[in-house]
Coordinates of C-alpha atoms in Angstrom, one line a residue:
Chain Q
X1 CA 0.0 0.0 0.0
X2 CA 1.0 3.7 -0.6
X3 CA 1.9 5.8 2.3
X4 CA 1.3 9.1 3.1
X5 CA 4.5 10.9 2.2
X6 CA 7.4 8.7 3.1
X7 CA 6.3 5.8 5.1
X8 CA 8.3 3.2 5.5
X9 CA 7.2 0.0 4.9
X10 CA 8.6 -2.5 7.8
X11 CA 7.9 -3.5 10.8
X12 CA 8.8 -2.1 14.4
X13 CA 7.8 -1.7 17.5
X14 CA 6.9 2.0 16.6
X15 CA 5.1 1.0 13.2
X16 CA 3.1 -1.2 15.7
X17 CA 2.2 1.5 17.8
X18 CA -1.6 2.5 17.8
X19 CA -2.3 5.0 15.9
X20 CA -4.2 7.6 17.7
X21 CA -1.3 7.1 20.7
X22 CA 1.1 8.0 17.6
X23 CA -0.3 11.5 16.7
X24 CA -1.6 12.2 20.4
X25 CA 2.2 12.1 21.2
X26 CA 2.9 13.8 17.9
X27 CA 0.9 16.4 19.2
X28 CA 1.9 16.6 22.7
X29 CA 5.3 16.7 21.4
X30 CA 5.0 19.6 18.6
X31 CA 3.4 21.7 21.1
X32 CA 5.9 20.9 24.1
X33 CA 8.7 21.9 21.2
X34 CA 6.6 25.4 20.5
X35 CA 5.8 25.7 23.8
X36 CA 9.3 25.5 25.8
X37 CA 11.7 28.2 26.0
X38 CA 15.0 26.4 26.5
X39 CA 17.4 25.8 23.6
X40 CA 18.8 23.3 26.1
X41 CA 15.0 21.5 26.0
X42 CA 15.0 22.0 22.2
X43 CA 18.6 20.5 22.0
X44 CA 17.9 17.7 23.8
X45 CA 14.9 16.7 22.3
X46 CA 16.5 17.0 18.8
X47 CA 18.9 14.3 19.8
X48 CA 16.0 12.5 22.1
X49 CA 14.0 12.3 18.5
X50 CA 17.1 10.1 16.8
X51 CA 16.5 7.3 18.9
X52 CA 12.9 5.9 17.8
X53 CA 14.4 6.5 14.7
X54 CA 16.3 3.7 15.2
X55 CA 13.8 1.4 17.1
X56 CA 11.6 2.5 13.8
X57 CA 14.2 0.6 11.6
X58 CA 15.2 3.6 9.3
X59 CA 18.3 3.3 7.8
X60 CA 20.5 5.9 8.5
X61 CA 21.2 6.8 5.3
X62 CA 17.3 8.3 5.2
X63 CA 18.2 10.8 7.9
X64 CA 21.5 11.6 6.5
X65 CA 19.0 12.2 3.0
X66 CA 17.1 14.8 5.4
X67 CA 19.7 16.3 6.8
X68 CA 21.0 17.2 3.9
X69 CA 17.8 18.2 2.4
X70 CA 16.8 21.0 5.5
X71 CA 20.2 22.1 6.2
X72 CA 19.7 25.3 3.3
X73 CA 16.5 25.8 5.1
X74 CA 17.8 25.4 8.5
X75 CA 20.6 27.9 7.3
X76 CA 18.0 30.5 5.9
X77 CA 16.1 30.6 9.2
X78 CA 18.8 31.2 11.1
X79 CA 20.3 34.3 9.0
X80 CA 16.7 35.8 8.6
X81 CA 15.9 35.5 12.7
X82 CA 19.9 36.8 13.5
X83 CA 19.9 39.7 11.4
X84 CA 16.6 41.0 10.8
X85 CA 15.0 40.1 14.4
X86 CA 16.9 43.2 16.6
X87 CA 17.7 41.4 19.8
X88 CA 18.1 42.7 23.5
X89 CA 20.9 43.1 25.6
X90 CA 24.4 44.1 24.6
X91 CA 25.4 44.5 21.2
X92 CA 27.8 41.9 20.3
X93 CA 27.9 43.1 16.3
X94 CA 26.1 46.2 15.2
X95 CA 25.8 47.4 10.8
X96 CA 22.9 49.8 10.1
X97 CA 19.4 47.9 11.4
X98 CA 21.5 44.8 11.7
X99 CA 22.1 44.5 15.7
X100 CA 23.3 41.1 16.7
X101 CA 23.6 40.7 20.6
X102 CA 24.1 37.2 23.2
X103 CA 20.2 37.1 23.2
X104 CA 19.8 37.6 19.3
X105 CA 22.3 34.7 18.9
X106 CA 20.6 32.5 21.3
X107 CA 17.0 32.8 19.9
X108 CA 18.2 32.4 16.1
X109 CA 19.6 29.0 17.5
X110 CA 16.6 28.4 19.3
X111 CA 14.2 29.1 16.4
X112 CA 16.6 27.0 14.2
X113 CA 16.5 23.3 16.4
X114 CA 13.0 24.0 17.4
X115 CA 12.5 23.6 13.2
X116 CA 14.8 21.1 13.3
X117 CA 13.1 19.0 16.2
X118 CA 10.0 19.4 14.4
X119 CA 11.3 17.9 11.1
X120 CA 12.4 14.8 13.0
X121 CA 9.6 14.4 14.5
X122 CA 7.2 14.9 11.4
X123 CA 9.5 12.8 9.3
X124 CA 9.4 10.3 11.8
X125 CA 5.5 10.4 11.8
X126 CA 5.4 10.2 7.8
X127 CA 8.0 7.1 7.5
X128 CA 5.9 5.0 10.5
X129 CA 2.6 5.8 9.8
X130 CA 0.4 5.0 6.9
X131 CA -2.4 6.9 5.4
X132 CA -5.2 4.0 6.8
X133 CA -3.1 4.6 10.0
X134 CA -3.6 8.2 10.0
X135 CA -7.2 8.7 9.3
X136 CA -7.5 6.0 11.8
X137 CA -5.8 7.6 14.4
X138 CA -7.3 11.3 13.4
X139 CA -10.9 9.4 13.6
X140 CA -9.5 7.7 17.2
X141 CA -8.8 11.1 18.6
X142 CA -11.9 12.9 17.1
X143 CA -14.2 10.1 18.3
X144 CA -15.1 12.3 21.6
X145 CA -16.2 15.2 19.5
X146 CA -19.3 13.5 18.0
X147 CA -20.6 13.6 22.0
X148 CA -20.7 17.7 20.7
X149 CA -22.5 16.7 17.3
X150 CA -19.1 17.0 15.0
X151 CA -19.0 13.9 12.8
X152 CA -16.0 12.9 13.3
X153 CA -16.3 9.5 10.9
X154 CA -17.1 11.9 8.2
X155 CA -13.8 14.1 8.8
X156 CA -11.9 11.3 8.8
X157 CA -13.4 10.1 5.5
X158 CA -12.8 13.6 3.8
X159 CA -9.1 13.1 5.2
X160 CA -8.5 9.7 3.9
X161 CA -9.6 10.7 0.8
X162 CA -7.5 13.9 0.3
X163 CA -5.1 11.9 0.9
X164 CA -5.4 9.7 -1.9
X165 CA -6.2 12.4 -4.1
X166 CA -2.5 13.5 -3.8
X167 CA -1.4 10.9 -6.0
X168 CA -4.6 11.1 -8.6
X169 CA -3.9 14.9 -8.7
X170 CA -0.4 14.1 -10.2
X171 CA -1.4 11.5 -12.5
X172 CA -4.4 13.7 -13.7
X173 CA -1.5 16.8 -14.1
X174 CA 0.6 14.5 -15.8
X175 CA -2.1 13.5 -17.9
X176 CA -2.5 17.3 -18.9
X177 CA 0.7 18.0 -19.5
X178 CA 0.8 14.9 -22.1
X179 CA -2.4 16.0 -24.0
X180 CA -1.0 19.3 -24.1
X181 CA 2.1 18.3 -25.1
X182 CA 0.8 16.1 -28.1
X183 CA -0.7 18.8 -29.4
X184 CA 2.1 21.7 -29.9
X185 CA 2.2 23.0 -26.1
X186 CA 6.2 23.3 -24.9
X187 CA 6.5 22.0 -21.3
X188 CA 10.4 22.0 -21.7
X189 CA 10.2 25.4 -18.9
X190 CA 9.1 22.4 -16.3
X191 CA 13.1 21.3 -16.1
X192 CA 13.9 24.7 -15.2
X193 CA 13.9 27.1 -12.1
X194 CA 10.8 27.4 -9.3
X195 CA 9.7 30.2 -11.3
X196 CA 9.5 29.2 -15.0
X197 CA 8.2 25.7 -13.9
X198 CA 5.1 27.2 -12.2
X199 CA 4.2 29.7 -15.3
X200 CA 4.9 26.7 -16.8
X201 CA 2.1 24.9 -15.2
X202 CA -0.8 27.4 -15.3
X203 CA -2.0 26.0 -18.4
X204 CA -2.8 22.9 -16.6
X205 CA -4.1 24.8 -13.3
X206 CA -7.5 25.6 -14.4
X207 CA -8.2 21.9 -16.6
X208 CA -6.9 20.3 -13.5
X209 CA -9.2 21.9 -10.7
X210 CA -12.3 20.7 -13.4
X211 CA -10.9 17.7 -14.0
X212 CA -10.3 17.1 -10.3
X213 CA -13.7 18.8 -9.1
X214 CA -15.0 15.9 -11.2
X215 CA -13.6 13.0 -10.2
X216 CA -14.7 14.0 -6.7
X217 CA -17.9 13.8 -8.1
X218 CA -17.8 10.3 -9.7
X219 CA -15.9 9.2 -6.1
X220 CA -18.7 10.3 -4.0
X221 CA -21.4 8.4 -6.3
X222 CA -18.8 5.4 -5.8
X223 CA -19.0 5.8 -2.6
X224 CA -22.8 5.8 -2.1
X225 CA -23.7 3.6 -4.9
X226 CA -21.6 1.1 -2.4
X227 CA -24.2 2.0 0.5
X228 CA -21.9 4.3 2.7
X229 CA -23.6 5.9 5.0
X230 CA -21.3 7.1 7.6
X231 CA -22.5 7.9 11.1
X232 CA -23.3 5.3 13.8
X233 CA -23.1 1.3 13.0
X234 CA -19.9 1.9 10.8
X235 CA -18.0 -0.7 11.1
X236 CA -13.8 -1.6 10.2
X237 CA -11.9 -4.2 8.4
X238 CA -9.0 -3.6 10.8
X239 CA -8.6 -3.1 14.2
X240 CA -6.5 -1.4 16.6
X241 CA -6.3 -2.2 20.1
X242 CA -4.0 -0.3 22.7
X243 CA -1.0 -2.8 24.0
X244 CA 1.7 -2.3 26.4
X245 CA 4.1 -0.5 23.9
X246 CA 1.4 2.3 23.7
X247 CA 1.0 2.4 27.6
X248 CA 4.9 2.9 27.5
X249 CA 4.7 5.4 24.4
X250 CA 2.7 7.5 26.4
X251 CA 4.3 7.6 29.8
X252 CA 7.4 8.2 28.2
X253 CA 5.7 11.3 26.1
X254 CA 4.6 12.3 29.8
X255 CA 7.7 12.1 31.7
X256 CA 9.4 13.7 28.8
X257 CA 7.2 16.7 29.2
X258 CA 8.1 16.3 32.9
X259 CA 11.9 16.8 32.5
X260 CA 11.4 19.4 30.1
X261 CA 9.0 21.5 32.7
X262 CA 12.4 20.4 35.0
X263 CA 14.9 21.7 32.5
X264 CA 13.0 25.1 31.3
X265 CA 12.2 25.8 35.5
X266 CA 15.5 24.7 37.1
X267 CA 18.7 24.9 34.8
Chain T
X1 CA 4.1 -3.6 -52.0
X2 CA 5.8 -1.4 -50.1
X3 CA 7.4 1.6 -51.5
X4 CA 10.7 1.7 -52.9
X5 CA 13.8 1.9 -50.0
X6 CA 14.7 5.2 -51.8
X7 CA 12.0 6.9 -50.9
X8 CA 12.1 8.1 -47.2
X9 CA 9.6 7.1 -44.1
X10 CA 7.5 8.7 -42.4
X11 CA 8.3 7.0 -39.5
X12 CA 11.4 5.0 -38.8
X13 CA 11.7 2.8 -35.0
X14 CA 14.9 1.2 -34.9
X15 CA 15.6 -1.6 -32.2
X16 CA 13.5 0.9 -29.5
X17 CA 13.0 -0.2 -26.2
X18 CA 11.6 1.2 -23.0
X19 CA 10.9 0.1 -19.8
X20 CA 8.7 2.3 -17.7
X21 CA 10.4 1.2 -13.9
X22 CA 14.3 0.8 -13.8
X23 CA 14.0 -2.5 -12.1
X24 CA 10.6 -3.5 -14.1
X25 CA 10.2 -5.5 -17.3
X26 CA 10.5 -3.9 -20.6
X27 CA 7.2 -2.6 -22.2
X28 CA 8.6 -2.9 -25.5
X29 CA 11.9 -4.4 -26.4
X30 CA 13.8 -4.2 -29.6
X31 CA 10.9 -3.0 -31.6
X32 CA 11.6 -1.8 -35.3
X33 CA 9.1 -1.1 -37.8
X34 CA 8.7 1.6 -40.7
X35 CA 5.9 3.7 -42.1
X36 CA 5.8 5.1 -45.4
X37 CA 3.9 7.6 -46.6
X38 CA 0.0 7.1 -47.2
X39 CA 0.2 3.4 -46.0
X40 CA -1.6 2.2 -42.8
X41 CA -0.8 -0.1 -40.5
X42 CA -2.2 -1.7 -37.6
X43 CA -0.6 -2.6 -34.3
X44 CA -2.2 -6.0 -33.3
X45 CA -1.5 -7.2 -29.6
X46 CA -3.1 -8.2 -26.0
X47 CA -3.5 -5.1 -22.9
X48 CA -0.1 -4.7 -21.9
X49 CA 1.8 -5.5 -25.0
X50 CA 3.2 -2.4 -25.9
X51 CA 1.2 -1.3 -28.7
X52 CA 0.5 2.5 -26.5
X53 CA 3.7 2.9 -25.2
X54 CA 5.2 2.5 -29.2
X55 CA 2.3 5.2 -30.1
X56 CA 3.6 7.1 -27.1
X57 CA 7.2 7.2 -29.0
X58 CA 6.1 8.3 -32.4
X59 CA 4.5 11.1 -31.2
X60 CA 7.1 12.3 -29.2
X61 CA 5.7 12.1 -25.7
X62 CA 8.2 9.4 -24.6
X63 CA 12.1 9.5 -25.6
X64 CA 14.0 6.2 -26.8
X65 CA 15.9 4.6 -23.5
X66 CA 17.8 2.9 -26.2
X67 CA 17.0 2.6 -29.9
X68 CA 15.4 5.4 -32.5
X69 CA 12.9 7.0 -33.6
X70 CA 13.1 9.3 -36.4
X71 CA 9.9 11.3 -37.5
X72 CA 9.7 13.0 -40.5
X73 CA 6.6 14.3 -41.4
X74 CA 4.1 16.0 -38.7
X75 CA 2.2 13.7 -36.6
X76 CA -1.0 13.8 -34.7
X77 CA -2.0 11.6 -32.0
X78 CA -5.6 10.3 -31.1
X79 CA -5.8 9.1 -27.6
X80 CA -7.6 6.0 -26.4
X81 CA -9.3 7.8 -24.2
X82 CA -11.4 11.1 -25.7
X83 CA -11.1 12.2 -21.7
X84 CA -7.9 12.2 -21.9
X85 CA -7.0 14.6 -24.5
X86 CA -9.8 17.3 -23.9
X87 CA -9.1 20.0 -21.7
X88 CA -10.5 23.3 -22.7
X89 CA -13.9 24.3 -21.3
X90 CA -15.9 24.0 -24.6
X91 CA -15.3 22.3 -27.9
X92 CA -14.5 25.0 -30.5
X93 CA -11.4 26.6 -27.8
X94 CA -10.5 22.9 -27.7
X95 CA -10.2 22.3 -31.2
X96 CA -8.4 25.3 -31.6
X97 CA -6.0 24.7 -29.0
X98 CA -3.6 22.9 -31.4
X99 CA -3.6 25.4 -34.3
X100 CA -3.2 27.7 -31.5
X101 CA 0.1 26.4 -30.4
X102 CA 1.4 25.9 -34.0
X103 CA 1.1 30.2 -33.9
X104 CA -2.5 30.3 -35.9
X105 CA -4.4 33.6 -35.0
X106 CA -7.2 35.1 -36.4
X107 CA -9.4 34.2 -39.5
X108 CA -7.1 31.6 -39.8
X109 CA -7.5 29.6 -36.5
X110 CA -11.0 30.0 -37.1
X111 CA -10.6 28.3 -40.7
X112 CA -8.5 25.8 -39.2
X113 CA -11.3 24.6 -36.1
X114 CA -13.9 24.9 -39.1
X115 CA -12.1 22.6 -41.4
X116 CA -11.2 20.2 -38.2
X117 CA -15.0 20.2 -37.4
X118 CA -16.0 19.4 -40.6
X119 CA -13.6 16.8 -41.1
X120 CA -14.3 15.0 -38.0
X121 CA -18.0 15.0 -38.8
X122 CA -19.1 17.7 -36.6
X123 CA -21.3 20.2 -37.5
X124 CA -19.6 23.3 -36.2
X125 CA -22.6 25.9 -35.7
X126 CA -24.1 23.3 -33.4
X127 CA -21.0 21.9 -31.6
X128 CA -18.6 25.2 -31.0
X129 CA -20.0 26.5 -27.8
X130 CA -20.8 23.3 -26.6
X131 CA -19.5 22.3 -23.0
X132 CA -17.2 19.3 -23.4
X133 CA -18.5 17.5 -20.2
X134 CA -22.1 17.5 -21.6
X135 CA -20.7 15.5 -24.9
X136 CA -21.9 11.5 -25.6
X137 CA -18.9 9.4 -25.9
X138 CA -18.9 9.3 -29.7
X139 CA -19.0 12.8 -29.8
X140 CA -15.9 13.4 -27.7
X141 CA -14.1 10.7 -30.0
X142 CA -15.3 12.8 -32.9
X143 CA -13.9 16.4 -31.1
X144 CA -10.5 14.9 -29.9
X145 CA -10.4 13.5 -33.8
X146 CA -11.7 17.1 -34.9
X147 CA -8.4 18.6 -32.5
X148 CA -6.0 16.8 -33.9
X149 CA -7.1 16.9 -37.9
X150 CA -7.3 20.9 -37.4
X151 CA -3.2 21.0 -36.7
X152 CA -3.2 19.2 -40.1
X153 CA -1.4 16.3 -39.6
X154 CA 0.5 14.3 -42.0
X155 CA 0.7 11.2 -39.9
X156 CA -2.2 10.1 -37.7
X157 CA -1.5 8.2 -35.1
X158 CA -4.7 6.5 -33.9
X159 CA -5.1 4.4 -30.4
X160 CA -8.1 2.5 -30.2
X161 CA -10.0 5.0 -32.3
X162 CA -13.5 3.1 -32.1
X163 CA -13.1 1.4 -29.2
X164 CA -16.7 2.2 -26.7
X165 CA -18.7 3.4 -30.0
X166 CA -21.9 2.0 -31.2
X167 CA -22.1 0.0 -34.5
X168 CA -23.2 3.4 -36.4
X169 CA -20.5 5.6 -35.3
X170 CA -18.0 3.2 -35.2
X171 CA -19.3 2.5 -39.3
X172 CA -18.7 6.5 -39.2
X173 CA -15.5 6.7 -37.9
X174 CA -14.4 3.8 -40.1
X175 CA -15.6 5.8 -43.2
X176 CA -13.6 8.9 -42.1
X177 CA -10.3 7.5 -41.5
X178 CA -9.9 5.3 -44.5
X179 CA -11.1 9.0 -46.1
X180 CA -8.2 10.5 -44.8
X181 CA -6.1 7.7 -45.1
X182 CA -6.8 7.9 -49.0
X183 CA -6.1 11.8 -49.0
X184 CA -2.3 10.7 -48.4
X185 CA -2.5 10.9 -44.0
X186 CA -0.5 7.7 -43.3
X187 CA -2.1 6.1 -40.7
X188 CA -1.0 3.9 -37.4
X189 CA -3.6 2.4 -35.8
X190 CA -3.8 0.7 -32.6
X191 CA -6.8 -1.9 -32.3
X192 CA -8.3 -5.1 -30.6
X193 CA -10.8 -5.4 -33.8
X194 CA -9.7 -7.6 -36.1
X195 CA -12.3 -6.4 -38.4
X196 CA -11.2 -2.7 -37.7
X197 CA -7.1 -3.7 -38.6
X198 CA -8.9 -5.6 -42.1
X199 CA -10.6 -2.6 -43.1
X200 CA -8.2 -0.2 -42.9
X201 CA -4.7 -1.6 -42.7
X202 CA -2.5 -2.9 -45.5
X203 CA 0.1 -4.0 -42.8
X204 CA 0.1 -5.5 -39.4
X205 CA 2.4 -5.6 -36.4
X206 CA 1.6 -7.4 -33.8
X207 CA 3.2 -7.2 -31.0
X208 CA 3.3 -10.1 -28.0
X209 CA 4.9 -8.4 -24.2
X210 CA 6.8 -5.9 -25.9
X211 CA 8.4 -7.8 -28.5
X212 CA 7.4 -7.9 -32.7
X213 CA 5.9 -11.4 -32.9
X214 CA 4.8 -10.1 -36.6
X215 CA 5.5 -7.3 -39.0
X216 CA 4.2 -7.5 -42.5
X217 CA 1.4 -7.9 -45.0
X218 CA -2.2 -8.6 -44.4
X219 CA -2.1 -11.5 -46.6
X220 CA 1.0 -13.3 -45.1
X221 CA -0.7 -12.8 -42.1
X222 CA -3.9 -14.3 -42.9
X223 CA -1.4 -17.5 -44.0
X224 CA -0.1 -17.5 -40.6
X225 CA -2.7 -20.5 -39.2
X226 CA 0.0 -20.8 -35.8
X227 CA 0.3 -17.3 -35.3
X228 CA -3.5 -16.6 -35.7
X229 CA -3.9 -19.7 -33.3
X230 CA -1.7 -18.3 -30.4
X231 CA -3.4 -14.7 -30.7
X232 CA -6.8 -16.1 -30.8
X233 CA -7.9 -14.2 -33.7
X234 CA -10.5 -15.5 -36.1
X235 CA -10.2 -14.0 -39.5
X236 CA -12.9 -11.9 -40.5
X237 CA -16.0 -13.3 -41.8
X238 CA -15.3 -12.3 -46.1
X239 CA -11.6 -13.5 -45.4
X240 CA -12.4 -16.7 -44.0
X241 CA -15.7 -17.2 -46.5
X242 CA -12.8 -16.6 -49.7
X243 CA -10.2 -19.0 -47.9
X244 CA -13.0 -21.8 -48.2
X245 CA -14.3 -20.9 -51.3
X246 CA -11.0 -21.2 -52.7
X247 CA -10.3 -24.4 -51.4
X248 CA -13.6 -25.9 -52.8
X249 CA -12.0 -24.9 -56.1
X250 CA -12.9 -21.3 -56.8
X251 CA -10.7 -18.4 -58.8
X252 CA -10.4 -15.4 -56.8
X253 CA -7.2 -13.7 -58.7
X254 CA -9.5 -11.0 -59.8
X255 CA -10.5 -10.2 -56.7
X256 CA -10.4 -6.2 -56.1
X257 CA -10.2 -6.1 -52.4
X258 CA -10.6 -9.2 -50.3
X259 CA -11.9 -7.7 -47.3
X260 CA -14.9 -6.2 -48.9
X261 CA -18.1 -8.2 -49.0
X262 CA -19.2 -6.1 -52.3
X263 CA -16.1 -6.8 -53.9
X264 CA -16.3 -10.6 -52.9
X265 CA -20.1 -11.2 -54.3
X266 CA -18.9 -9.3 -57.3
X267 CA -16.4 -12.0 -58.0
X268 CA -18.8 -14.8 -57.4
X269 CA -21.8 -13.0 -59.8
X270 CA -19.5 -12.7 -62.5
X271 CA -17.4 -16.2 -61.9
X272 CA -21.4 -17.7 -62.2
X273 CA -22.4 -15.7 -65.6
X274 CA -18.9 -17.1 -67.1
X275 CA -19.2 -19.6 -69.7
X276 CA -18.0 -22.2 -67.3
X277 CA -20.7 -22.0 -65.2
X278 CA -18.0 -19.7 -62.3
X279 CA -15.6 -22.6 -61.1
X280 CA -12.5 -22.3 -62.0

């Protein structure tokens, strides 16, 4: 089966883990990263993030690949936040509106591993959890909302279902391009820059919105030519159930939280 | 027969081949064919055997991963799928879309849709501002056809071109491409009908996973009793009524067009008012 983004098709303790335990401690986690002050905190939990990496089985070579792919990025942020955010405190470095100072310096570097944290963890999210597993666990977690009338079952269908339009969309796109193509139109600008390649691609824009607009139309008389109804009495062809490993996936989100609460109040 | 070697091709494959994942088996392999100008021929084969992905090549929308393809005269493609290949909102910007792109403005491009229109069988006043979502199936063949004949094409490269119609239009279509075949368009055409191949095609390829497992006449093929055995295919009805008459001692040497069943019964009438009574 196709994953959503890069998953990672093995199996591990965290691939095993239930889903909704996955992105409530995806959650707890992003916000605990926002949320805490400390570059120490931020630090630590960059390097804290490496190890399910390797209970999750992912070569190294993948996170080198990562690395290496938001290390310009990484770069960018921190230049931006050094020299056009003016920081308190002493001037260490001062050039017209460029004032760098020890506080300046320290929240560039905090902004830069809290982006970096995140990317672990997302990519780590992406490569052990597939797109069943996801809707699954965004359905898991939404479940108490339908107590307040919100049909949850319903959002998770819509999500489940945008995310298998990602690949249609660029099948449909590279359909386009192809009929285009065989009739005259020059696609050659799509090798080039970020630029060129997306005036490149208008021509497709508008086609490709119709085109997709109705497929979604053909899916949902799919859908309820095959009875769906949605709502109560829905039932699944797989099953999670909560195991040990997810009473330990949570406890140590908790406790992680914990020493960061320690860290950010005490050092 | 087949033109001269001094005269040059319309379309030369040499040897192509193409797989469409590295690791994955090759949709066609060593392929090599040649189309000369005015001729038509049909590319015979089973779902998955390579006949779209050679189309695919010939008009430019895939490059060789080893082999060649030279094209020498302009070629217009007809998809399988009408869906496929319209796009714009309503059919007359469709049809000019191509014409269009080859730097037509004006009363030109206008002359252009017309004449596309008109060739396809469309009746332009009635079909221009028509949305192309509210078309019937035969009509979008007959628009995607009506896009591609308004670039003037020289070369028509057709996939499945009556594949989904009803007898009528697919009698129509039939009509309109032998039409244009006999204008001087050479023709590729890609087909599961043996009875669509007979009536417009003076050769056949057929091609088995990728690979030629036939390139030549339509006569030499009908001869080929173990190669029509492993394709399943049953000649067509006039082909297979001449075979026996032949056999049961009949003279078909005169025989204008053996897939024709006017043709065939003209034969027979005149063998039967001959002074021998018709058997030769």
């Amino acid at each position: 089966m196709r994953g959503f983004g890069s998953y990672l098709n093995v199996d591990s303790v965290i691939h095993r883990l239930h889903p909704g335990v996955k992105l409530s401690a995806l959650l707890i986690l992003v916000s605990a990263i926002l949320l805490f002050p400390s570059i120490y905190v931020v630090l630590l939990s960059s390097a804290l993030f490496l190890l399910p990496y390797r209970l999750a089985h992912i070569p190294g070579a993948h996170g080198l690949k990562l690395l290496q792919r938001i290390l310009p990025l990484l770069l960018i942020v921190f230049l931006i936040r050094l020299l056009l955010v003016p920081g308190a405190g002493e001037a260490l470095w001062e050039f017209f509106f460029i004032r760098i100072s020890r506080e300046s310096l320290a929240d560039s570097l905090l902004g830069t591993f809290r982006l970096l944290a995140l990317v672990l963890l997302f990519a780590l999210f992406a490569r052990t959890t597939s797109q069943n597993e996801l809707a699954y666990g965004i359905e898991a977690l939404s479940r108490p909302l339908e107590k307040l009338k919100i049909p949850a079952g319903e959002f998770s269908l819509v999500m489940i279902i945008a995310f298998r339009f990602l690949p249609l969309t660029s099948i449909e796109s590279e359909r386009l391009i192809r009929a285009q193509s065989a009739r005259g139109a020059n696609f050659d600008a799509m090798r080039g820059g970020l630029f060129s390649r997306a005036r490149a691609f208008l021509p497709v824009l508008i086609p490709l919105f119709v085109a997709t607009l109705k497929r979604c139309e053909t899916m949902a008389t799919a859908i309820e030519a095959r009875c769906y109804q949605g709502g109560a009495g829905r039932s699944r062809l797989i099953r999670y159930h909560l195991a040990r490993r997810d009473l330990w996936a949570l406890l140590l989100t908790v406790m992680y939280i914990g020493a960061g609460f320690f860290l950010v109040l005490y050092v | 027969m087949r033109p001269s070697h001094a005269i040059q091709p319309d379309i030369v494959v040499e040897e192509l081949s193409h797989r469409y994942a590295e690791e994955g088996p090759c949709s066609i392999e060593e392929v090599s064919m040649k189309l000369y100008r005015g001729e038509c021929i049909a590319v015979l084969g089973g779902t998955g055997s390579g006949k779209t992905t050679l189309l695919l090549h010939m008009a430019g929308l895939l490059f060789p991963q080893s082999g060649r393809v030279e094209v020498n005269r302009r070629v217009g493609l007809l998809f399988q799928r009408p869906e496929d290949q319209l796009f714009k909102p309503t059919v007359e910007e469709d049809v000019a879309f191509g014409p269009r792109m080859q730097g037509l403005q004006g009363d030109e491009l206008n002359e252009r849709v017309r004449y596309g229109c008109r060739v396809a069988g469309l009746d332009y006043r009635r079909f221009a501002g028509r949305s192309i979502h509210t078309l019937s199936g035969g009509e979008k063949r007959k628009v995607a056809l009506a896009g591609v004949l308004a670039m003037k094409p020289e070369v028509l490269l057709l996939d499945e071109p009556t594949a989904g119609l009803d007898p009528m239009t697919r009698r129509e279509f039939l009509r309109m491409i032998r039409e244009l075949n006999g204008t001087g368009i050479s023709i590729v055409l890609i087909t599961h009908h043996i009875e669509v191949a007979d009536a417009l095609a003076q050769h056949f390829l057929v091609l088995h996973r990728g690979q030629v497992l036939f390139h030549g006449d339509k006569t030499s093929f009908y001869d080929n009793a173990p190669l029509l055995e492993r394709l399943a295919i049953r000649p067509p009805f006039v082909r297979r009524l001449t075979r026996r008459l032949r056999s049961e001692g009949w003279d078909f040497s005169n025989l204008s067009d053996s897939s024709s069943e006017e043709s065939l019964l003209e034969t027979i009438r005149g063998q039967l008012q001959g002074p021998a009574g018709g058997r030769g």
